[in-house]
Amino acid sequence: MKRWRPSVALLAATGTILSQSPVAAEKLPNLFPFLNSTGILETYNTAGGPISLSGPFFQALGTNGRSCGTCHRPAQGWSLSSDEVKLRFELTRGKDPLFRTVDGSVCNDHVDTSTLAGRRKAYSLLLDRGLIRVEIAVPENAEFTVASVENPYGCDSASALSLYRRPLPSTNLRFQSAIMWDSRESSPQTGTQKITYDTNPADLIADLAHQALDATSGHAQGSIPLTAEQQKQIVDFEMSLVTAQAYDYRAGALDHGGADGGPVFLAKHVMPDFFVGINDPLGGNPKNIPFTTTIFQLFDNWAHAAGFPFDFFGQARARRESIARGEAIFNSKQIDITGVSGLNDDLNTASISGTCGTCHDSPGIGNHSLPVPLNVGVGDPDSSVDLSYLPVYTLQNKATFETIRTTDPGRALITGAWKDIGRFKGPMLRGLSSRAPYFHNGSARTLGDVVDFYNTRFHIGLSSQEKEDLIAFLSAL
Ligand code: HEC
Ligand code: HEC
């Protein structure tokens, strides 16, 4: 395993101390500032007052000492960053409830957790990439068979596949159009429901209640199901949270100088306008409002940031302008979208002229405003990024005998459909700076890696300045 750098350790230490101290307390003050690599992340409680840290979300309701808060950490955008996982491992010698073999280790058998060295090996994917092992059975009616499994860690069943996935943030949930990477908690196959304009938010609330039940019996190895009251408390709690980057070390407060960053604007001005399908490039808006590629308008006013007091070297101004340029790139840089399953194949169009917002289309938040799972190639073993740490599954079509190699079949394991292989939901893009690494499989260690992935995948041709600006913008979300 790679040694971690002192700077990262220091950073993680700061974050952990900040995240631990209020956790030991009963409450987190509203808008508590959590430091991360580029600034400060804050969570706004729409229910008013401080954020309670004593409700069922933070209680160990299963048998292994874990709570939802073990993996959904306020300091890390209500997800988990691999830097903090490393620190937690060192501080507890790998004994924190996060480190449980049920899904924290690379496999649930043939691992030795009796020694520190053994634990370091067993939890290597969690330490290095923040990955949790999710086991999903191949549906009986699947249009494919699993022809071969190459899993370097031993979990090589061909009927219940081991997938290694990043915890999704349990915040900003009001904007959800599908729950879980593969939307399985919003699928009739699991007894949950698809999220639609007509049934929202009742569908979302029911899906989250079901998700809480599954998370308790799964991750927390609960033997007694949650009561309806506990489910309700967890869902109410989750639904009350709105999270975003609030401060940038160089640009200053992200809602100053005419900008609209930070969680308060998100809660008060973006959330009330949201509805399922609010912005759809394929004409799916239920109110027939035309699609706009202008997904983010938070930093428009920084395009020509006026000079302001105490910015002695013009540093803040330069950073503000960079963030604004990055926003413009997100909204307008043309991307020739090819080979994306869920778009090019379903629309029968080899090439679609789009932008980042063709897929990240929900205004001000950046997830897909309709449940449209897509395969952008993040789990493709032949992609430009290193996926050698993941298993490779060879799937064979029962009718055509065609084969596909993938590190994670995604949506196809829920629907059984061949066309759904490798499709994942378009995730939210707020609070990114606090929760590296990125993508469902943690393959992008930094936002720079994310940008490089897209630049290579779609031959966008971004200059180094454009990359820097886009990264500055994503960091400020
Ligand atoms: C061991 C770590 C772990 C624990 C404990 C845990 N989760 Fe998660 N959570 C994950 C992972 C990993 C995912 C994504 C899995 C996937 O999509 O396949 C996830 C996804 C979610 C999502 C979906 C968000 C979205 O964008 O779709 C919600 C909501 C959530 N968890 C809430 C909870 C709640 C509530 C609890 C406690 C009852 C809990 N989690 C406990 C790891 C964990
Ligand atoms: C063709 C659709 C599409 C386009 C275009 C697209 N994305 Fe994505 N994006 C996705 C999907 C789908 C995912 C989830 C992929 C996965 O993990 O399997 C994703 C994931 C991400 C993530 C990771 C979020 C997380 O929580 O891990 C970031 C950041 C991101 N995209 C930024 C961008 C930027 C910036 C652009 C433009 C340069 C862009 N995307 C263009 C569909 C797209």
Coordinates of C-alpha atoms and ligand atoms in Angstrom, one line a residue:
M1 CA 0.0 0.0 0.0
K2 CA 1.2 3.5 -0.8
R3 CA 2.4 5.6 2.2
W4 CA 0.3 8.7 2.7
R5 CA 1.9 12.1 2.5
P6 CA 2.3 14.2 5.6
S7 CA 0.4 17.1 4.1
V8 CA -2.6 14.9 3.5
A9 CA -2.3 13.5 7.0
L10 CA -2.2 16.9 8.5
L11 CA -5.2 17.9 6.6
A12 CA -7.1 14.8 7.5
A13 CA -6.1 15.3 11.2
T14 CA -7.6 18.8 11.2
G15 CA -10.8 17.5 9.5
T16 CA -11.0 14.6 12.0
I17 CA -10.5 16.7 15.1
L18 CA -13.1 19.1 13.8
S19 CA -15.4 16.2 12.9
Q20 CA -14.8 14.2 16.1
S21 CA -15.2 17.0 18.7
P22 CA -18.8 17.9 17.9
V23 CA -19.7 14.3 17.3
A24 CA -18.7 13.7 20.9
A25 CA -21.2 16.5 21.6
E26 CA -24.9 16.2 21.1
K27 CA -25.3 18.8 18.5
L28 CA -23.5 20.4 15.6
P29 CA -24.0 24.1 15.4
N30 CA -25.8 25.0 12.2
L31 CA -23.3 25.9 9.4
F32 CA -20.4 24.5 11.4
P33 CA -17.2 25.1 9.4
F34 CA -15.4 21.9 8.3
L35 CA -12.0 22.4 6.8
N36 CA -11.1 20.6 3.6
S37 CA -8.3 20.9 1.0
T38 CA -9.6 24.0 -0.7
G39 CA -11.7 25.8 1.9
I40 CA -14.7 25.2 4.2
L41 CA -17.7 23.0 3.9
E42 CA -20.9 23.7 5.7
T43 CA -24.3 22.0 6.2
Y44 CA -27.4 24.0 6.7
N45 CA -30.3 22.6 8.7
T46 CA -33.6 23.4 6.9
A47 CA -35.5 22.3 10.0
G48 CA -33.8 25.2 11.9
G49 CA -31.4 25.2 14.8
P50 CA -28.4 23.0 15.4
I51 CA -27.9 19.6 13.7
S52 CA -28.7 16.9 16.3
L53 CA -26.0 14.2 16.5
S54 CA -27.9 11.9 18.9
G55 CA -30.8 10.7 16.8
P56 CA -31.1 7.2 15.2
F57 CA -28.8 8.2 12.3
F58 CA -25.9 8.3 14.8
Q59 CA -27.0 5.4 16.9
A60 CA -25.5 1.9 16.5
L61 CA -28.8 0.1 15.7
G62 CA -27.3 -3.1 14.4
T63 CA -24.9 -5.6 16.0
N64 CA -21.5 -4.4 14.8
G65 CA -21.2 -1.0 16.4
R66 CA -21.8 0.9 13.2
S67 CA -24.2 3.8 12.7
C68 CA -25.2 5.6 9.5
G69 CA -22.7 8.2 10.6
T70 CA -19.8 5.7 10.5
C71 CA -19.8 6.1 6.7
H72 CA -21.8 9.3 6.2
R73 CA -19.6 11.9 8.0
P74 CA -20.7 15.5 8.3
A75 CA -17.1 16.7 7.8
Q76 CA -16.8 14.8 4.5
G77 CA -20.0 16.0 2.8
W78 CA -21.9 13.2 4.5
S79 CA -19.8 10.7 2.5
L80 CA -16.4 9.3 3.4
S81 CA -13.0 10.5 2.3
S82 CA -10.2 8.1 1.9
D83 CA -7.8 10.4 3.8
E84 CA -10.0 10.4 6.8
V85 CA -10.4 6.6 6.6
K86 CA -6.6 6.3 6.7
L87 CA -6.4 8.5 9.7
R88 CA -9.2 6.7 11.5
F89 CA -7.4 3.4 10.8
E90 CA -4.1 4.7 12.3
L91 CA -5.8 6.2 15.4
T92 CA -7.8 3.1 16.2
R93 CA -5.3 0.5 14.8
G94 CA -8.0 -0.6 12.4
K95 CA -10.6 -1.2 15.2
D96 CA -13.1 1.5 14.5
P97 CA -16.5 0.0 13.6
L98 CA -15.9 1.2 10.0
F99 CA -13.5 -1.7 9.8
R100 CA -15.8 -4.7 9.8
T101 CA -15.4 -7.6 7.4
V102 CA -19.1 -7.7 6.4
D103 CA -18.4 -5.1 3.7
G104 CA -15.4 -3.0 4.8
S105 CA -12.8 -5.5 3.8
V106 CA -11.9 -6.6 0.3
C107 CA -13.7 -9.9 0.9
N108 CA -15.7 -11.3 3.9
D109 CA -13.7 -14.5 4.1
H110 CA -10.1 -15.6 3.7
V111 CA -9.0 -12.3 5.4
D112 CA -7.0 -12.2 8.6
T113 CA -7.9 -9.3 10.8
S114 CA -6.2 -10.6 14.0
T115 CA -3.0 -8.5 13.4
L116 CA -2.5 -4.9 12.4
A117 CA -0.7 -5.9 9.2
G118 CA -3.6 -8.3 8.4
R119 CA -6.1 -5.5 8.9
R120 CA -4.1 -3.1 6.7
K121 CA -4.3 -5.7 3.9
A122 CA -8.0 -6.7 4.5
Y123 CA -9.1 -3.1 4.4
S124 CA -6.8 -2.0 1.6
L125 CA -9.5 -0.8 -0.8
L126 CA -11.3 1.1 2.0
L127 CA -8.0 2.7 3.0
D128 CA -6.8 3.5 -0.5
R129 CA -10.1 4.4 -2.3
G130 CA -12.8 4.7 0.4
L131 CA -14.6 1.6 -1.1
I132 CA -17.3 -0.5 0.5
R133 CA -18.0 -4.0 -0.8
V134 CA -21.6 -4.2 -2.0
E135 CA -22.8 -7.8 -2.8
I136 CA -25.6 -8.1 -5.4
A137 CA -27.1 -11.3 -6.8
V138 CA -27.5 -11.7 -10.5
P139 CA -31.3 -11.6 -11.1
E140 CA -32.9 -14.9 -12.2
N141 CA -34.4 -13.3 -15.3
A142 CA -31.1 -11.7 -16.4
E143 CA -30.5 -11.5 -20.2
F144 CA -26.9 -12.5 -19.5
T145 CA -24.8 -15.0 -17.6
V146 CA -21.6 -14.4 -15.7
A147 CA -19.0 -16.2 -17.9
S148 CA -16.0 -15.5 -15.7
V149 CA -15.0 -13.6 -12.5
E150 CA -11.5 -12.3 -11.9
N151 CA -11.4 -11.1 -8.4
P152 CA -7.9 -10.5 -6.9
Y153 CA -9.3 -10.7 -3.3
G154 CA -11.1 -14.1 -3.4
C155 CA -14.7 -13.0 -3.5
D156 CA -15.3 -14.6 -6.8
S157 CA -18.9 -15.9 -6.7
A158 CA -20.5 -15.8 -10.1
S159 CA -24.0 -15.6 -8.7
A160 CA -23.6 -12.9 -6.0
L161 CA -21.1 -10.4 -7.3
S162 CA -18.8 -8.2 -5.1
L163 CA -18.9 -4.6 -6.2
Y164 CA -16.7 -2.0 -4.7
R165 CA -18.4 1.3 -4.4
R166 CA -18.1 4.8 -2.8
P167 CA -20.7 5.9 -0.2
L168 CA -23.0 8.5 -1.7
P169 CA -23.6 11.7 0.3
S170 CA -26.7 11.4 2.6
T171 CA -27.4 15.1 2.2
N172 CA -29.1 17.3 -0.5
L173 CA -31.5 14.4 -0.8
R174 CA -34.4 16.6 -1.8
F175 CA -32.9 16.8 -5.3
Q176 CA -32.8 13.1 -5.8
S177 CA -34.2 11.4 -8.8
A178 CA -32.9 7.9 -8.0
I179 CA -31.5 6.4 -4.8
M180 CA -28.1 4.4 -4.9
W181 CA -25.6 4.3 -7.7
D182 CA -27.6 1.7 -9.5
S183 CA -30.9 3.3 -8.5
R184 CA -31.8 0.0 -6.8
E185 CA -33.7 1.7 -3.9
S186 CA -35.9 3.4 -6.6
S187 CA -36.8 0.2 -8.5
P188 CA -39.8 -2.1 -8.5
Q189 CA -37.4 -5.0 -8.5
T190 CA -36.5 -4.2 -4.9
G191 CA -40.0 -3.3 -3.9
T192 CA -39.3 0.4 -4.0
Q193 CA -40.6 2.9 -6.5
K194 CA -39.3 5.0 -9.4
I195 CA -39.1 8.7 -8.6
T196 CA -41.4 10.7 -10.8
Y197 CA -42.8 14.3 -11.0
D198 CA -46.3 13.0 -10.3
T199 CA -45.4 11.0 -7.1
N200 CA -42.6 13.2 -5.7
P201 CA -41.7 13.7 -2.8
A202 CA -43.7 10.8 -1.4
D203 CA -41.8 8.3 -3.6
L204 CA -38.5 9.7 -2.4
I205 CA -39.5 9.5 1.2
A206 CA -40.7 5.9 0.9
D207 CA -37.5 4.9 -1.0
L208 CA -35.3 6.5 1.7
A209 CA -37.2 4.7 4.5
H210 CA -36.6 1.4 2.7
Q211 CA -33.0 2.3 2.1
A212 CA -32.5 3.0 5.9
L213 CA -34.0 -0.5 6.6
D214 CA -31.6 -2.2 4.2
A215 CA -28.6 -0.2 5.4
T216 CA -29.3 -1.3 9.0
S217 CA -29.6 -5.0 8.2
G218 CA -26.7 -4.8 5.8
H219 CA -23.9 -2.4 6.8
A220 CA -24.8 -2.5 10.5
Q221 CA -25.7 -6.3 10.5
G222 CA -28.9 -5.5 12.3
S223 CA -31.0 -8.4 13.5
I224 CA -34.1 -6.4 14.5
P225 CA -35.6 -4.2 11.7
L226 CA -35.9 -0.5 12.4
T227 CA -39.3 0.6 13.8
A228 CA -41.4 2.8 11.6
E229 CA -40.6 5.7 14.0
Q230 CA -36.9 5.2 13.6
Q231 CA -37.2 5.1 9.9
K232 CA -39.1 8.3 9.9
Q233 CA -36.6 10.0 12.2
I234 CA -33.7 9.0 9.9
V235 CA -35.5 10.2 6.8
D236 CA -36.6 13.4 8.3
F237 CA -33.1 14.0 9.5
E238 CA -31.5 13.3 6.1
M239 CA -34.1 15.4 4.3
S240 CA -33.3 18.4 6.5
L241 CA -29.7 18.7 5.4
V242 CA -28.3 20.9 2.7
T243 CA -24.6 20.9 2.1
A244 CA -22.1 22.9 0.0
Q245 CA -18.7 24.4 0.0
A246 CA -19.1 27.8 1.7
Y247 CA -15.6 29.3 1.7
D248 CA -12.6 29.1 -0.6
Y249 CA -9.2 29.8 1.0
R250 CA -8.2 32.0 -1.9
A251 CA -11.5 33.4 -3.1
G252 CA -13.1 34.0 0.3
A253 CA -16.7 33.5 1.2
L254 CA -18.5 31.9 -1.8
D255 CA -21.6 34.0 -1.3
H256 CA -19.8 37.3 -1.2
G257 CA -19.2 39.8 -4.0
G258 CA -22.5 38.9 -5.8
A259 CA -21.8 35.2 -5.8
D260 CA -24.5 32.6 -4.8
G261 CA -22.3 29.7 -3.5
G262 CA -22.7 27.9 -0.2
P263 CA -25.5 25.9 1.4
V264 CA -27.9 28.7 2.5
F265 CA -28.5 29.9 -1.1
L266 CA -28.8 26.2 -2.1
A267 CA -31.5 25.7 0.5
K268 CA -33.4 28.9 0.2
H269 CA -33.2 29.6 -3.6
V270 CA -32.4 26.5 -5.5
M271 CA -34.3 23.8 -3.5
P272 CA -37.8 25.5 -3.6
D273 CA -37.6 25.6 -7.4
F274 CA -36.6 22.0 -7.8
F275 CA -38.9 19.4 -9.3
V276 CA -38.2 16.0 -10.9
G277 CA -37.4 16.7 -14.6
I278 CA -36.8 20.4 -14.0
N279 CA -34.2 20.5 -16.8
D280 CA -34.1 17.8 -19.5
P281 CA -32.2 17.8 -22.8
L282 CA -34.6 15.2 -24.2
G283 CA -37.8 17.2 -23.6
G284 CA -38.8 15.4 -20.5
N285 CA -39.7 18.5 -18.5
P286 CA -43.2 17.9 -17.2
K287 CA -44.1 21.6 -17.6
N288 CA -42.6 21.7 -21.1
I289 CA -40.0 24.2 -20.1
P290 CA -37.2 24.1 -22.7
F291 CA -33.8 22.7 -21.8
T292 CA -31.0 25.1 -20.8
T293 CA -27.3 24.3 -20.7
T294 CA -26.8 27.0 -18.1
I295 CA -26.8 24.6 -15.1
F296 CA -24.8 26.8 -12.7
Q297 CA -25.2 30.6 -12.3
L298 CA -23.6 30.9 -8.9
F299 CA -20.4 32.7 -9.8
D300 CA -21.5 34.8 -12.9
N301 CA -20.8 38.0 -11.0
W302 CA -17.2 37.0 -10.4
A303 CA -16.4 36.9 -14.1
H304 CA -15.1 40.4 -13.7
A305 CA -14.5 40.5 -10.0
A306 CA -14.2 44.1 -8.9
G307 CA -11.2 44.9 -6.7
F308 CA -12.1 44.7 -3.0
P309 CA -10.4 45.8 0.2
F310 CA -7.6 43.7 1.7
D311 CA -6.9 41.7 -1.5
F312 CA -3.4 43.1 -1.5
F313 CA -1.9 40.9 -4.2
G314 CA -5.1 40.5 -6.3
Q315 CA -5.0 36.8 -5.3
A316 CA -8.7 36.6 -4.3
R317 CA -9.7 38.4 -7.5
A318 CA -7.7 36.0 -9.7
R319 CA -9.2 33.0 -7.9
R320 CA -12.8 34.4 -8.2
E321 CA -12.3 34.9 -11.9
S322 CA -10.9 31.4 -12.3
I323 CA -14.0 29.9 -10.6
A324 CA -16.3 32.0 -12.8
R325 CA -14.4 30.8 -16.0
G326 CA -14.7 27.2 -14.7
E327 CA -18.5 27.7 -14.4
A328 CA -18.7 29.0 -17.9
I329 CA -16.7 25.9 -19.2
F330 CA -19.1 23.6 -17.4
N331 CA -22.1 25.4 -18.9
S332 CA -20.8 25.9 -22.5
K333 CA -17.8 23.9 -23.5
Q334 CA -18.9 21.6 -26.3
I335 CA -18.5 17.9 -25.7
D336 CA -19.0 15.4 -28.5
I337 CA -20.8 12.6 -26.6
T338 CA -20.2 9.2 -28.1
G339 CA -20.5 5.7 -26.9
V340 CA -22.5 6.5 -23.8
S341 CA -24.9 3.7 -23.1
G342 CA -28.2 5.2 -22.0
L343 CA -27.8 8.1 -24.5
N344 CA -26.2 7.2 -27.8
D345 CA -27.7 3.7 -28.0
D346 CA -31.2 4.5 -26.7
L347 CA -31.4 7.6 -29.0
N348 CA -29.8 5.7 -31.9
T349 CA -27.4 8.6 -32.4
A350 CA -23.7 8.0 -32.7
S351 CA -22.7 11.5 -31.7
I352 CA -24.5 14.0 -29.5
S353 CA -23.2 17.6 -29.3
G354 CA -23.5 18.3 -25.6
T355 CA -21.9 19.9 -22.5
C356 CA -21.3 18.7 -18.9
G357 CA -24.9 19.7 -18.3
T358 CA -26.4 17.3 -20.8
C359 CA -26.0 14.7 -18.1
H360 CA -25.6 16.9 -14.9
D361 CA -28.7 18.9 -15.8
S362 CA -30.4 19.8 -12.5
P363 CA -29.8 23.6 -12.0
G364 CA -27.6 24.6 -9.1
I365 CA -26.9 21.0 -8.0
G366 CA -25.7 19.1 -11.0
N367 CA -27.3 15.6 -10.7
H368 CA -29.5 14.2 -13.4
S369 CA -33.0 15.7 -12.8
L370 CA -34.6 12.5 -14.2
P371 CA -33.7 8.9 -13.4
V372 CA -31.6 8.2 -16.5
P373 CA -28.7 5.8 -15.6
L374 CA -25.7 6.2 -18.0
N375 CA -22.5 4.4 -18.8
V376 CA -19.8 7.0 -19.3
G377 CA -17.1 4.3 -19.1
V378 CA -15.9 4.8 -15.6
G379 CA -15.9 1.0 -14.9
D380 CA -14.6 -0.1 -18.3
P381 CA -11.5 -2.2 -17.8
D382 CA -10.1 -0.7 -21.0
S383 CA -10.7 3.0 -19.9
S384 CA -7.9 5.5 -19.5
V385 CA -7.8 5.2 -15.8
D386 CA -6.1 2.5 -13.7
L387 CA -8.8 0.0 -12.5
S388 CA -6.4 -2.8 -11.8
Y389 CA -7.5 -2.8 -8.1
L390 CA -11.0 -3.9 -9.2
P391 CA -12.5 -7.3 -10.2
V392 CA -13.4 -7.9 -13.8
Y393 CA -16.6 -9.7 -14.7
T394 CA -17.2 -11.1 -18.2
L395 CA -20.9 -11.2 -19.0
Q396 CA -22.3 -13.1 -21.8
N397 CA -25.6 -12.3 -23.6
K398 CA -27.9 -15.4 -23.4
A399 CA -29.4 -14.7 -26.9
T400 CA -26.5 -13.4 -28.9
F401 CA -23.5 -14.9 -27.0
E402 CA -21.8 -11.5 -27.2
T403 CA -19.5 -10.8 -24.3
I404 CA -18.8 -7.6 -22.3
R405 CA -16.0 -7.1 -19.7
T406 CA -16.8 -4.8 -16.8
T407 CA -15.6 -4.0 -13.3
D408 CA -19.2 -3.4 -12.2
P409 CA -22.4 -4.2 -14.1
G410 CA -24.3 -1.4 -12.3
R411 CA -28.0 -1.1 -13.2
A412 CA -28.0 -4.4 -15.1
L413 CA -27.8 -6.3 -11.8
I414 CA -31.1 -4.8 -10.8
T415 CA -33.1 -5.0 -14.1
G416 CA -31.3 -8.0 -15.6
A417 CA -31.2 -6.0 -18.9
W418 CA -28.1 -6.4 -21.2
K419 CA -28.4 -2.7 -22.2
D420 CA -28.1 -1.6 -18.6
I421 CA -24.6 -2.9 -18.1
G422 CA -22.3 -0.3 -16.6
R423 CA -25.0 2.3 -16.2
F424 CA -25.0 4.5 -13.1
K425 CA -27.0 7.5 -12.0
G426 CA -25.6 11.0 -12.6
P427 CA -24.6 12.1 -9.0
M428 CA -24.9 15.5 -7.4
L429 CA -21.9 17.8 -7.7
R430 CA -22.0 19.8 -4.4
G431 CA -19.6 19.5 -1.5
L432 CA -17.1 17.7 -3.8
S433 CA -13.9 19.1 -2.1
S434 CA -14.7 17.1 1.1
R435 CA -15.2 13.7 -0.3
A436 CA -12.5 12.4 -2.6
P437 CA -12.1 10.0 -4.3
Y438 CA -14.7 10.3 -7.0
F439 CA -16.9 8.1 -9.3
H440 CA -18.7 5.0 -8.1
N441 CA -15.4 3.1 -7.9
G442 CA -13.2 5.8 -6.5
S443 CA -11.1 5.7 -9.7
A444 CA -10.5 9.5 -9.7
R445 CA -8.4 10.4 -6.7
T446 CA -8.8 14.1 -7.3
L447 CA -11.1 16.5 -9.2
G448 CA -8.1 16.9 -11.5
D449 CA -8.4 13.2 -12.3
V450 CA -12.1 13.6 -13.0
V451 CA -11.4 16.4 -15.4
D452 CA -8.6 14.4 -17.1
F453 CA -11.0 11.4 -17.4
Y454 CA -13.6 13.5 -19.3
N455 CA -10.9 15.3 -21.4
T456 CA -9.5 11.9 -22.6
R457 CA -12.8 10.1 -22.8
F458 CA -14.6 12.7 -25.0
H459 CA -11.5 14.3 -26.6
I460 CA -12.6 17.7 -25.3
G461 CA -9.2 19.3 -25.8
L462 CA -9.1 21.4 -22.6
S463 CA -6.1 23.6 -22.2
S464 CA -4.2 23.5 -18.9
Q465 CA -5.7 26.8 -18.0
E466 CA -9.2 25.5 -18.7
K467 CA -8.6 22.4 -16.6
E468 CA -7.4 24.6 -13.7
D469 CA -10.5 26.8 -14.0
L470 CA -12.9 23.8 -14.1
I471 CA -11.2 22.3 -11.1
A472 CA -11.4 25.6 -9.2
F473 CA -15.1 25.7 -10.0
L474 CA -15.9 22.1 -9.0
S475 CA -13.9 22.7 -5.8
A476 CA -16.2 25.7 -5.0
L477 CA -19.4 23.7 -5.3
Ligands
HEC1 C1 -20.4 0.7 5.8 C2 -20.7 2.0 5.3 C3 -22.1 2.5 5.3 C4 -23.0 2.6 6.3 C5 -22.8 2.2 7.8 C6 -24.2 3.3 5.8 N1 -24.0 3.6 4.5 FE1 -25.3 4.6 3.3 N2 -24.1 4.2 1.7 C7 -23.0 3.5 1.7 C8 -22.6 3.2 0.3 C9 -21.3 2.4 -0.1 C10 -23.6 3.7 -0.5 C11 -23.7 3.5 -2.0 C12 -23.9 2.0 -2.4 C13 -24.5 1.8 -3.7 O1 -25.0 2.7 -4.4 O2 -24.4 0.6 -4.2 C14 -24.6 4.3 0.4 C15 -25.7 5.0 -0.1 C16 -26.6 5.7 0.8 C17 -27.6 6.6 0.3 C18 -28.0 6.9 -1.1 C19 -27.7 8.3 -1.5 C20 -27.9 8.5 -3.0 O3 -27.5 9.5 -3.5 O4 -28.6 7.7 -3.6 C21 -28.3 7.0 1.4 C22 -29.5 7.9 1.5 C23 -27.7 6.3 2.6 N3 -26.6 5.6 2.1 C24 -28.1 6.5 3.9 C25 -27.7 5.6 4.9 C26 -28.4 5.4 6.2 C27 -29.7 6.1 6.5 C28 -27.6 4.6 6.9 C29 -27.9 4.1 8.3 C30 -29.1 3.3 8.5 C31 -26.4 4.3 6.1 N4 -26.5 4.9 4.9 C32 -25.4 3.5 6.5 C33 -22.2 3.2 2.8 C34 -22.8 3.1 4.1
HEC2 C1 -22.6 11.7 -20.9 C2 -23.0 12.1 -19.6 C3 -22.0 12.9 -18.7 C4 -21.3 14.0 -19.1 C5 -21.2 14.7 -20.5 C6 -20.6 14.4 -18.0 N1 -20.9 13.6 -16.9 FE1 -20.0 13.7 -15.1 N2 -21.0 12.0 -14.5 C7 -21.9 11.3 -15.3 C8 -22.2 10.0 -14.7 C9 -23.2 9.0 -15.2 C10 -21.4 10.0 -13.5 C11 -21.3 8.8 -12.5 C12 -20.3 7.9 -13.1 C13 -19.9 6.7 -12.3 O1 -19.4 6.8 -11.2 O2 -20.1 5.6 -12.8 C14 -20.7 11.2 -13.4 C15 -19.8 11.6 -12.4 C16 -19.2 12.8 -12.2 C17 -18.5 13.3 -11.1 C18 -18.2 12.5 -9.8 C19 -19.2 12.8 -8.7 C20 -19.0 11.9 -7.5 O3 -19.7 12.1 -6.5 O4 -18.2 11.0 -7.5 C21 -18.0 14.6 -11.4 C22 -17.2 15.5 -10.4 C23 -18.5 14.9 -12.7 N3 -19.2 13.8 -13.2 C24 -18.2 16.1 -13.3 C25 -18.4 16.3 -14.7 C26 -17.9 17.4 -15.5 C27 -17.0 18.5 -14.9 C28 -18.3 17.2 -16.8 C29 -18.0 18.0 -18.0 C30 -16.5 18.1 -18.3 C31 -19.1 16.0 -16.8 N4 -19.1 15.5 -15.6 C32 -19.7 15.5 -18.0 C33 -22.4 11.7 -16.5 C34 -21.8 12.7 -17.3

